[in-house]
Short mmCIF file of C-alpha atoms in Angstrom, two decimals:
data_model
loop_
_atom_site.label_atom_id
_atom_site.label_comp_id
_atom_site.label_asym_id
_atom_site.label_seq_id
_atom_site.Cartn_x
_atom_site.Cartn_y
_atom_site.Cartn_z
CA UNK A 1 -26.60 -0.82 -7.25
CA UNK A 2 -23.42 0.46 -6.71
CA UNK A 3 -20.78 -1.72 -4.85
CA UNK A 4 -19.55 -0.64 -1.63
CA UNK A 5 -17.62 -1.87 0.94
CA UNK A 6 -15.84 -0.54 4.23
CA UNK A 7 -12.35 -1.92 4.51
CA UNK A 8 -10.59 -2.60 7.98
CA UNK A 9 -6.85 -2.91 8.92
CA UNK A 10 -5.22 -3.70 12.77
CA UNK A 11 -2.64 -6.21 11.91
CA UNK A 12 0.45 -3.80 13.50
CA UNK A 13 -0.17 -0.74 15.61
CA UNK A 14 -2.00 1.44 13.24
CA UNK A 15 -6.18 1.42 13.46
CA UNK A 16 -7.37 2.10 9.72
CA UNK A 17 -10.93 2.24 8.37
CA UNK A 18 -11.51 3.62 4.36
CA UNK A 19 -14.78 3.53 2.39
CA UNK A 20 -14.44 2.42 -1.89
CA UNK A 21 -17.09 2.35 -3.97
CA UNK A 22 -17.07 0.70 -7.47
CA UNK A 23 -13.35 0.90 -7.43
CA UNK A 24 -12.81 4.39 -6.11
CA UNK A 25 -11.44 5.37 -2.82
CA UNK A 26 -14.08 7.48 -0.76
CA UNK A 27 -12.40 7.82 2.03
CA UNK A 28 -9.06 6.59 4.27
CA UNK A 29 -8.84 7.42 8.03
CA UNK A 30 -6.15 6.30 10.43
CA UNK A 31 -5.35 6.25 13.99
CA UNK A 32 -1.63 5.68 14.88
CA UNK A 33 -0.63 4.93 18.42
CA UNK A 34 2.31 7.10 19.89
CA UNK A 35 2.87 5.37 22.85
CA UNK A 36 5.54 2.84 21.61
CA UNK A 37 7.86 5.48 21.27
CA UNK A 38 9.11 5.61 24.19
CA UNK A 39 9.40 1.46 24.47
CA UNK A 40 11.57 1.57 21.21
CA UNK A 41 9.12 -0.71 19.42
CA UNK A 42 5.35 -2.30 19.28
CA UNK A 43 4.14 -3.75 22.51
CA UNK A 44 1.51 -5.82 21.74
CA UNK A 45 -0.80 -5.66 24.65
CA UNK A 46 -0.60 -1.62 24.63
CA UNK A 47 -1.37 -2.05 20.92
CA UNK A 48 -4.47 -3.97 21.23
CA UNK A 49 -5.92 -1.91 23.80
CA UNK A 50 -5.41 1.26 21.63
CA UNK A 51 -6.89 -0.75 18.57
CA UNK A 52 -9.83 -0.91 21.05
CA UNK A 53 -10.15 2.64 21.85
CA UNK A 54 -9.48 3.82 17.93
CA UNK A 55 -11.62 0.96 16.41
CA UNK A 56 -15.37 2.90 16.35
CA UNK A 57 -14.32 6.40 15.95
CA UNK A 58 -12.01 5.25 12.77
CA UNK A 59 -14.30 3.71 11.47
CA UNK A 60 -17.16 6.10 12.15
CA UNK A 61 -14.89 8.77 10.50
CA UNK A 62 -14.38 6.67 7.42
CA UNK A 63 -17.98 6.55 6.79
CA UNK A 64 -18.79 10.21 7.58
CA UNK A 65 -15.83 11.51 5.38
CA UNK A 66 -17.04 9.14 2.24
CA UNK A 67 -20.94 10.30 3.19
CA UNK A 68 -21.71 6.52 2.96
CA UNK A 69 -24.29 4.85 5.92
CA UNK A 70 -23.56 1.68 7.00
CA UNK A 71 -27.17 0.77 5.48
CA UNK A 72 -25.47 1.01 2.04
CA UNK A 73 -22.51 -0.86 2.70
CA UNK A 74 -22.32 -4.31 0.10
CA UNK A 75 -19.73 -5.75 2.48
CA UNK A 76 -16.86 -5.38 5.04
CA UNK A 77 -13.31 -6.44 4.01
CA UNK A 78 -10.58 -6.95 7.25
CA UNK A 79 -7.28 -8.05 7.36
CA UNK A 80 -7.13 -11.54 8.81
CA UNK A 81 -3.57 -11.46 8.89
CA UNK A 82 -0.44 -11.46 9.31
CA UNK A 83 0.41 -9.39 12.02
CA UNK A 84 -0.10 -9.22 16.02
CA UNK A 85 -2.60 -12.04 16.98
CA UNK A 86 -4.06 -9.02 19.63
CA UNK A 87 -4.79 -6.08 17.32
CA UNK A 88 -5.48 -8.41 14.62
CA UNK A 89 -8.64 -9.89 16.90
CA UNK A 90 -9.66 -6.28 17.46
CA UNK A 91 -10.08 -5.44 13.81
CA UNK A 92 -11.68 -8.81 13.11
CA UNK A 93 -13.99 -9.30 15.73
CA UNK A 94 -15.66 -5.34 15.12
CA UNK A 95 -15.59 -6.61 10.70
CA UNK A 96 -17.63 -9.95 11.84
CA UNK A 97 -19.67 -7.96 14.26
CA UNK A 98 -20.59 -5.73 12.33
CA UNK A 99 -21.51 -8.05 9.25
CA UNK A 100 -23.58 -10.20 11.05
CA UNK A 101 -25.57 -7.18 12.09
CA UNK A 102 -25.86 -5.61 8.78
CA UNK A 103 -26.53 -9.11 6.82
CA UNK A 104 -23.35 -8.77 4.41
CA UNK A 105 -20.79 -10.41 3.15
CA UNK A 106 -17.46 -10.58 5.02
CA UNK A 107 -14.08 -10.74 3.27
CA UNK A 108 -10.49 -11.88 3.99
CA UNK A 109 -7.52 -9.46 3.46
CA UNK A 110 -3.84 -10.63 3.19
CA UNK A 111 -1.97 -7.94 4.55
CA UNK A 112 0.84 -8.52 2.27
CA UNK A 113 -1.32 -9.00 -0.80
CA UNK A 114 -2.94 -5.45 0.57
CA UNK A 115 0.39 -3.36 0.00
CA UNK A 116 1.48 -4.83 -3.15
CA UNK A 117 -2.21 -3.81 -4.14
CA UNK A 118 -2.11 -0.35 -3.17
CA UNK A 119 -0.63 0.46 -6.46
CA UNK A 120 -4.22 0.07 -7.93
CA UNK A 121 -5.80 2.48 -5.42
CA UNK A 122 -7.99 5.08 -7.37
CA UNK A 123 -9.44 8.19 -6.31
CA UNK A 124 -11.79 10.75 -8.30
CA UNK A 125 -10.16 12.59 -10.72
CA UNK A 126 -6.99 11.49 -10.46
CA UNK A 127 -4.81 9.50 -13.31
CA UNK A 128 -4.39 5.60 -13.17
CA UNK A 129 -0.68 4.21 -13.39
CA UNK A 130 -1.86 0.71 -12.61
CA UNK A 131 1.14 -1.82 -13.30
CA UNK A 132 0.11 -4.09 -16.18
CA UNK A 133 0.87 -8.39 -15.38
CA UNK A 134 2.92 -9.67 -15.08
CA UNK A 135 5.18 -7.06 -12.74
CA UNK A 136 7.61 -7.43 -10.04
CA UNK A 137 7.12 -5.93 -6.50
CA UNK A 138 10.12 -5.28 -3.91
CA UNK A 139 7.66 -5.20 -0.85
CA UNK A 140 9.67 -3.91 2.23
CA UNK A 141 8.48 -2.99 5.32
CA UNK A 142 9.38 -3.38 8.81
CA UNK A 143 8.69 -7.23 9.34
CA UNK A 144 8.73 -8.31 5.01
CA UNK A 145 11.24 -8.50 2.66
CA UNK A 146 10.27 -9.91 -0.66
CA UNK A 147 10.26 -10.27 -4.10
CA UNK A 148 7.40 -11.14 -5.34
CA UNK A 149 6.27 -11.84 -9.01
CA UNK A 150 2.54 -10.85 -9.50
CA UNK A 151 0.61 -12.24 -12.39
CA UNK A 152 -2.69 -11.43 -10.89
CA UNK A 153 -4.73 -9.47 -7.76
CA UNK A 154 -4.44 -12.86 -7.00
CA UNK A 155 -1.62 -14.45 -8.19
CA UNK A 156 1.27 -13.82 -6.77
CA UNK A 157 4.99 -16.01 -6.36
CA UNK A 158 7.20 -15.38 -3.61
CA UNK A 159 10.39 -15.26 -5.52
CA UNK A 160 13.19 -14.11 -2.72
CA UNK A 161 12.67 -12.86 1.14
CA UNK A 162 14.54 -12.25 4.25
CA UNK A 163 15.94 -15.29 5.98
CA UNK A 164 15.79 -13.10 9.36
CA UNK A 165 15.24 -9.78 9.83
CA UNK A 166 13.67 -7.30 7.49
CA UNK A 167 15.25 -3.94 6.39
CA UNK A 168 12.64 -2.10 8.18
CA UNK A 169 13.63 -3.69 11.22
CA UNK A 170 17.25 -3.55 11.02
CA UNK A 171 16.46 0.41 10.54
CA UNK A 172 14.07 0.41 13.46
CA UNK A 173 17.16 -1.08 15.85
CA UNK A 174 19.91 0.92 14.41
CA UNK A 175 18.09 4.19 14.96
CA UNK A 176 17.38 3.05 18.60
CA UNK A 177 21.20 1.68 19.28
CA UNK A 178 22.23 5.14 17.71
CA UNK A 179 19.66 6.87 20.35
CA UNK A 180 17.73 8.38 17.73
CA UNK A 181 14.02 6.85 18.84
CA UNK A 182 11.52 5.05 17.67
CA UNK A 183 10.10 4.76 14.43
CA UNK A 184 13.87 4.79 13.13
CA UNK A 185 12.76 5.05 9.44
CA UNK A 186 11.92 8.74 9.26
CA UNK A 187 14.27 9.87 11.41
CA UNK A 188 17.06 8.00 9.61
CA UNK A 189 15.64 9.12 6.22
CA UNK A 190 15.85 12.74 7.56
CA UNK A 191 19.12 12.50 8.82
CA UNK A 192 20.39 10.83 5.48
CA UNK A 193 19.87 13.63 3.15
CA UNK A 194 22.44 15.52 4.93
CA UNK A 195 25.18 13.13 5.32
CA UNK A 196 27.66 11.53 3.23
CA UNK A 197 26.68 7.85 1.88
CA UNK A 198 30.23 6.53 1.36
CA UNK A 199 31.49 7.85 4.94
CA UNK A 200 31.23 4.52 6.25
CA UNK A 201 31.21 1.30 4.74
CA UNK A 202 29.40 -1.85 6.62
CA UNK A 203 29.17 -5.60 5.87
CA UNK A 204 26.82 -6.89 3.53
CA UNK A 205 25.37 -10.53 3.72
CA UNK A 206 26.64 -13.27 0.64
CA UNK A 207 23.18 -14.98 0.58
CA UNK A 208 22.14 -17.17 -1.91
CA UNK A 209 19.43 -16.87 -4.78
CA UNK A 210 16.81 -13.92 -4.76
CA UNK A 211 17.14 -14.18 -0.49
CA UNK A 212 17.95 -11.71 1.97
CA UNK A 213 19.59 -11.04 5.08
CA UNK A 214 19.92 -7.93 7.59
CA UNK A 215 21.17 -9.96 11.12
CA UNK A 216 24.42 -9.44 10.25
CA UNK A 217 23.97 -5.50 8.75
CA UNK A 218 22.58 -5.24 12.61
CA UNK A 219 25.23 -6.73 14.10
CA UNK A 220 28.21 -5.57 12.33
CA UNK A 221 26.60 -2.11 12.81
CA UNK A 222 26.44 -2.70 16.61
CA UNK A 223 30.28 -3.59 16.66
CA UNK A 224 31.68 -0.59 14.91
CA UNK A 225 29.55 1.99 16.83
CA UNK A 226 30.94 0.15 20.23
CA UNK A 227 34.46 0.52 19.03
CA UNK A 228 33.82 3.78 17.73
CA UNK A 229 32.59 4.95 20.99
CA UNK A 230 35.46 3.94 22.83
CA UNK A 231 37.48 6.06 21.08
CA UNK A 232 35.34 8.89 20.80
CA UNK A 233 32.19 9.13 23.46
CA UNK A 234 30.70 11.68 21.29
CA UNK A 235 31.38 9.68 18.41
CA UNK A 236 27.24 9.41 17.39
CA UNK A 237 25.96 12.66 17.88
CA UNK A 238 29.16 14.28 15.40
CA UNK A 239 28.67 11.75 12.70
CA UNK A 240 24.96 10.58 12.84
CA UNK A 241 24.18 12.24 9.76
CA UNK A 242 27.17 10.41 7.72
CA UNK A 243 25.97 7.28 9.77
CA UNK A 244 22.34 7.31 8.60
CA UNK A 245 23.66 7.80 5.04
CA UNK A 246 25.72 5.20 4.91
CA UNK A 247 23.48 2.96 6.84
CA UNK A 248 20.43 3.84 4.35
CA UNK A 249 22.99 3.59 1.34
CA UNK A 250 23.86 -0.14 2.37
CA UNK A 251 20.39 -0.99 2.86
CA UNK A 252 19.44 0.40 -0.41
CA UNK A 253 22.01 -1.23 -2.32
CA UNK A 254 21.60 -4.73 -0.68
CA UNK A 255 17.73 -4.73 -1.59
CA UNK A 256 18.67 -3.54 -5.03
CA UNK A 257 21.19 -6.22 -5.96
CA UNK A 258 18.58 -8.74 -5.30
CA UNK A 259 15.73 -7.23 -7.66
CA UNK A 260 18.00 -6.63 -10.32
CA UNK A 261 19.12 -10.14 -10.44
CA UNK A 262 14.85 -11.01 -10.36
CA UNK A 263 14.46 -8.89 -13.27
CA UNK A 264 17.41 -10.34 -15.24
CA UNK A 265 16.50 -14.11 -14.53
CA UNK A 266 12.27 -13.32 -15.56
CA UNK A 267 12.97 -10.61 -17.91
CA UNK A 268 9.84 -9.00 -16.23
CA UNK A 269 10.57 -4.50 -16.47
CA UNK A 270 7.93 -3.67 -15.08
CA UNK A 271 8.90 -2.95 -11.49
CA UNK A 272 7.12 -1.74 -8.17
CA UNK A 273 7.83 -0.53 -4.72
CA UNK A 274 5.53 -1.30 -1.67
CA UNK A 275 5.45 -1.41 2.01
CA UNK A 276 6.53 0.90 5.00
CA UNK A 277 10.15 1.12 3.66
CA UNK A 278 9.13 2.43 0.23
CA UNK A 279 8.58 6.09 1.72
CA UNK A 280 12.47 6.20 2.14
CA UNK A 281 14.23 8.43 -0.33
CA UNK A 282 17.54 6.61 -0.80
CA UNK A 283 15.26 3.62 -1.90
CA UNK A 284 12.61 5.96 -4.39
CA UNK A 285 15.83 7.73 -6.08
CA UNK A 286 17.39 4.19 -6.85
CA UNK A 287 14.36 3.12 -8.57
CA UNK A 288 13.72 6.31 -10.16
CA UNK A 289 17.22 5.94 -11.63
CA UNK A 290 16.80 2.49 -12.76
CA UNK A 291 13.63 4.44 -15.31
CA UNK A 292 16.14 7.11 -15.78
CA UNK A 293 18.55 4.57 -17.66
CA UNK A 294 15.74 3.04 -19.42
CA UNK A 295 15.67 -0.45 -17.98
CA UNK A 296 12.40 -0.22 -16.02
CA UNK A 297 9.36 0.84 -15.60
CA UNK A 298 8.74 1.84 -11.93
CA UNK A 299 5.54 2.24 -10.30
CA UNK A 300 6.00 4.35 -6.80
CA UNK A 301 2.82 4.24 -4.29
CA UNK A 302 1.82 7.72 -3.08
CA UNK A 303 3.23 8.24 0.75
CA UNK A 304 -0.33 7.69 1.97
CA UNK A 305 -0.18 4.32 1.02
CA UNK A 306 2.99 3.21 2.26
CA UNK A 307 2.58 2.44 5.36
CA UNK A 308 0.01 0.14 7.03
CA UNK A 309 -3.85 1.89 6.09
CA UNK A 310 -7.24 0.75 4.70
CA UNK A 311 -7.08 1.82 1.81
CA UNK A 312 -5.19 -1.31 0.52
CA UNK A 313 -7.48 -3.49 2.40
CA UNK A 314 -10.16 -1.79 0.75
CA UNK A 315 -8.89 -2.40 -2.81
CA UNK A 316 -8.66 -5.98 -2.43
CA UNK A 317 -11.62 -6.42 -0.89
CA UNK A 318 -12.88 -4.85 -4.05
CA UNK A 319 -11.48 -7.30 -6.51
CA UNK A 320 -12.11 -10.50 -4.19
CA UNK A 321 -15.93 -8.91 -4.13
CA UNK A 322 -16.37 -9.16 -7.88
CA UNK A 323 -15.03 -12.64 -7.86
CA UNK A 324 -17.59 -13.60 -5.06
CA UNK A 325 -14.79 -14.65 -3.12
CA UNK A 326 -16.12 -14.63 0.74
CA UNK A 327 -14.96 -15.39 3.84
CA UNK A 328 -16.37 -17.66 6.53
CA UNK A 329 -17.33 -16.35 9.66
CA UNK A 330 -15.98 -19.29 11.26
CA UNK A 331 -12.35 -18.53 9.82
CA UNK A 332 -9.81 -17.11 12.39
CA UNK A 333 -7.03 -15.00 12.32
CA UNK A 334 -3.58 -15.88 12.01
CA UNK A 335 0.20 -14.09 13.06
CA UNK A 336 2.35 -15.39 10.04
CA UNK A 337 1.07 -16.39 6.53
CA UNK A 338 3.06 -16.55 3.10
CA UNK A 339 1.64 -14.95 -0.12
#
């Protein structure tokens, strides 16, 4: 019989339910929640109720588009964590529910572990670039920074990560000090292909090892738009676009420094890009260049999977399947985790 298995993420703000079977992607349907815009971030109890509203007509969705009943299903993978406790219970209290009442196996997702895996995502008819082991992933998004060495689905070192903020979220809280809204990423993104990336020129952190470090990015960004302003009220609105580039430009370059230095001390070329923050251009074109010279061998998830979805919660739930590697009922969920 074939194997298939509906795959559930809640972990942030975005409900996300996706059907695989035998390995390929069936189908990948998510809910995101627009009402933390005007909040300038996640609030977690708005979040949670959404999560509640979204959770059956996601997941109802998933299984029409992938023509699958829940009679077939061979199990129900969910992300456990990390993420907010609130949504997370959502998502995991509908997975348990729902195998108790089908009689199937229920398995644990690591968030993390998900978006490094979305580079082995299939669907039908399309080519494989899977990243042979061992590889190195730069896994940014807006609450992870990391360098991780992956040797396995399974398998995977934590060799560098932020000491404090992540570069999503110093993105997320420049955009909103610059009054641009909330998410910051796209809109910064946007607003950084038509500026110049050496206008301005902003402090970068001296931290030690493979670690990183975007308080002081935040703050030192904070500081020159203050004294900026008081010369010039308009100051924002008639350089945002040479802002965002230069702010996207020092991001770019402080997570690159960092993974160069990972691939010179393992020797490991083979090099991927997950997470929310892997959409951004400035960060895609630096990798791309890296190939371009011939040092590496880049592996670039489609935009679909970039950001929080099922999909990757669906893949790993495939390979932890095959191993027979189950998870208790009886095990909770949890904010914060490591690799």
């Amino acid at each position: 019989m074939p194997t298939t298995i509906l795959a559930i993420e809640s972990s942030c703000d975005d409900t996300s339910a996706a059907v695989i079977r035998d390995g390929i992607l069936l189908s990948n349907v998510t809910a995101s929640q627009k009402v933390h815009e005007m909040y300038g971030g996640v609030v977690p109890e708005l979040a949670s109720r959404a999560h509640q509203q979204n959770i059956v007509p996601v997941v109802d969705a998933a299984l029409k588009n992938a023509g699958v009943t829940k009679e077939e299903l061979s199990a129900i993978a969910v992300t456990l964590g990390p993420g907010l406790m609130g949504s997370l219970l959502v998502g995991v209290s509908f997975a348990k529910g729902l195998a108790v009442s089908l009689g199937i196996p229920l398995i644990e997702a690591n968030h993390l572990q998900g978006h490094i895996l979305a580079h082995f995502i299939h669907t039908e008819g399309e080519p494989a670039n899977d990243p042979p082991y061992p590889f190195l992933c730069l896994l940014v998004s807006g609450g992870n920074s990391q360098i991780v060495k992956v040797t396995a689905y399974n398998r995977m070192e934590i060799l560098g990560q932020t000491i404090d903020d992540a570069a999503g979220e110093a993105i997320d809280k420049c955009s909103k000090v610059m009054g641009l809204g909330y998410p910051g990423g796209p809109i910064i993104d946007r607003l950084a292909r038509e500026g110049n990336p050496k206008a301005f020129h902003f402090a970068k952190p001296n931290i030690p090892e493979m670690n990183y470090s975007f308080s002081g990015l935040k703050t030192s960004f904070l500081y020159f738009l203050r004294d900026k302003i008081k010369e010039n009220p308009q100051f924002i609105e008639e350089n945002k676009c040479d802002l965002a580039a230069s702010l996207e430009a020092t991001i770019v370059d402080i997570l690159m420094k960092k993974l160069k230095i990972a691939v010179k001390e393992t020797g490991i070329t083979h090099v991927a890009l997950s997470g929310g923050v892997s959409a951004n251009t400035g960060l895609r074109q630096a990798f791309k260049n890296m190939e371009k010279s011939g040092r590496w061998k880049i592996y670039i998830p489609k935009f679909s999977y970039t950001t929080d979805n099922a999909a990757m919660i669906a893949i790993t739930g495939y390979y932890k399947f095959l191993d027979g590697e189950y998870c208790p009922l009886s095990k909770p969920a949890y904010s914060r985790t490591i690799l």
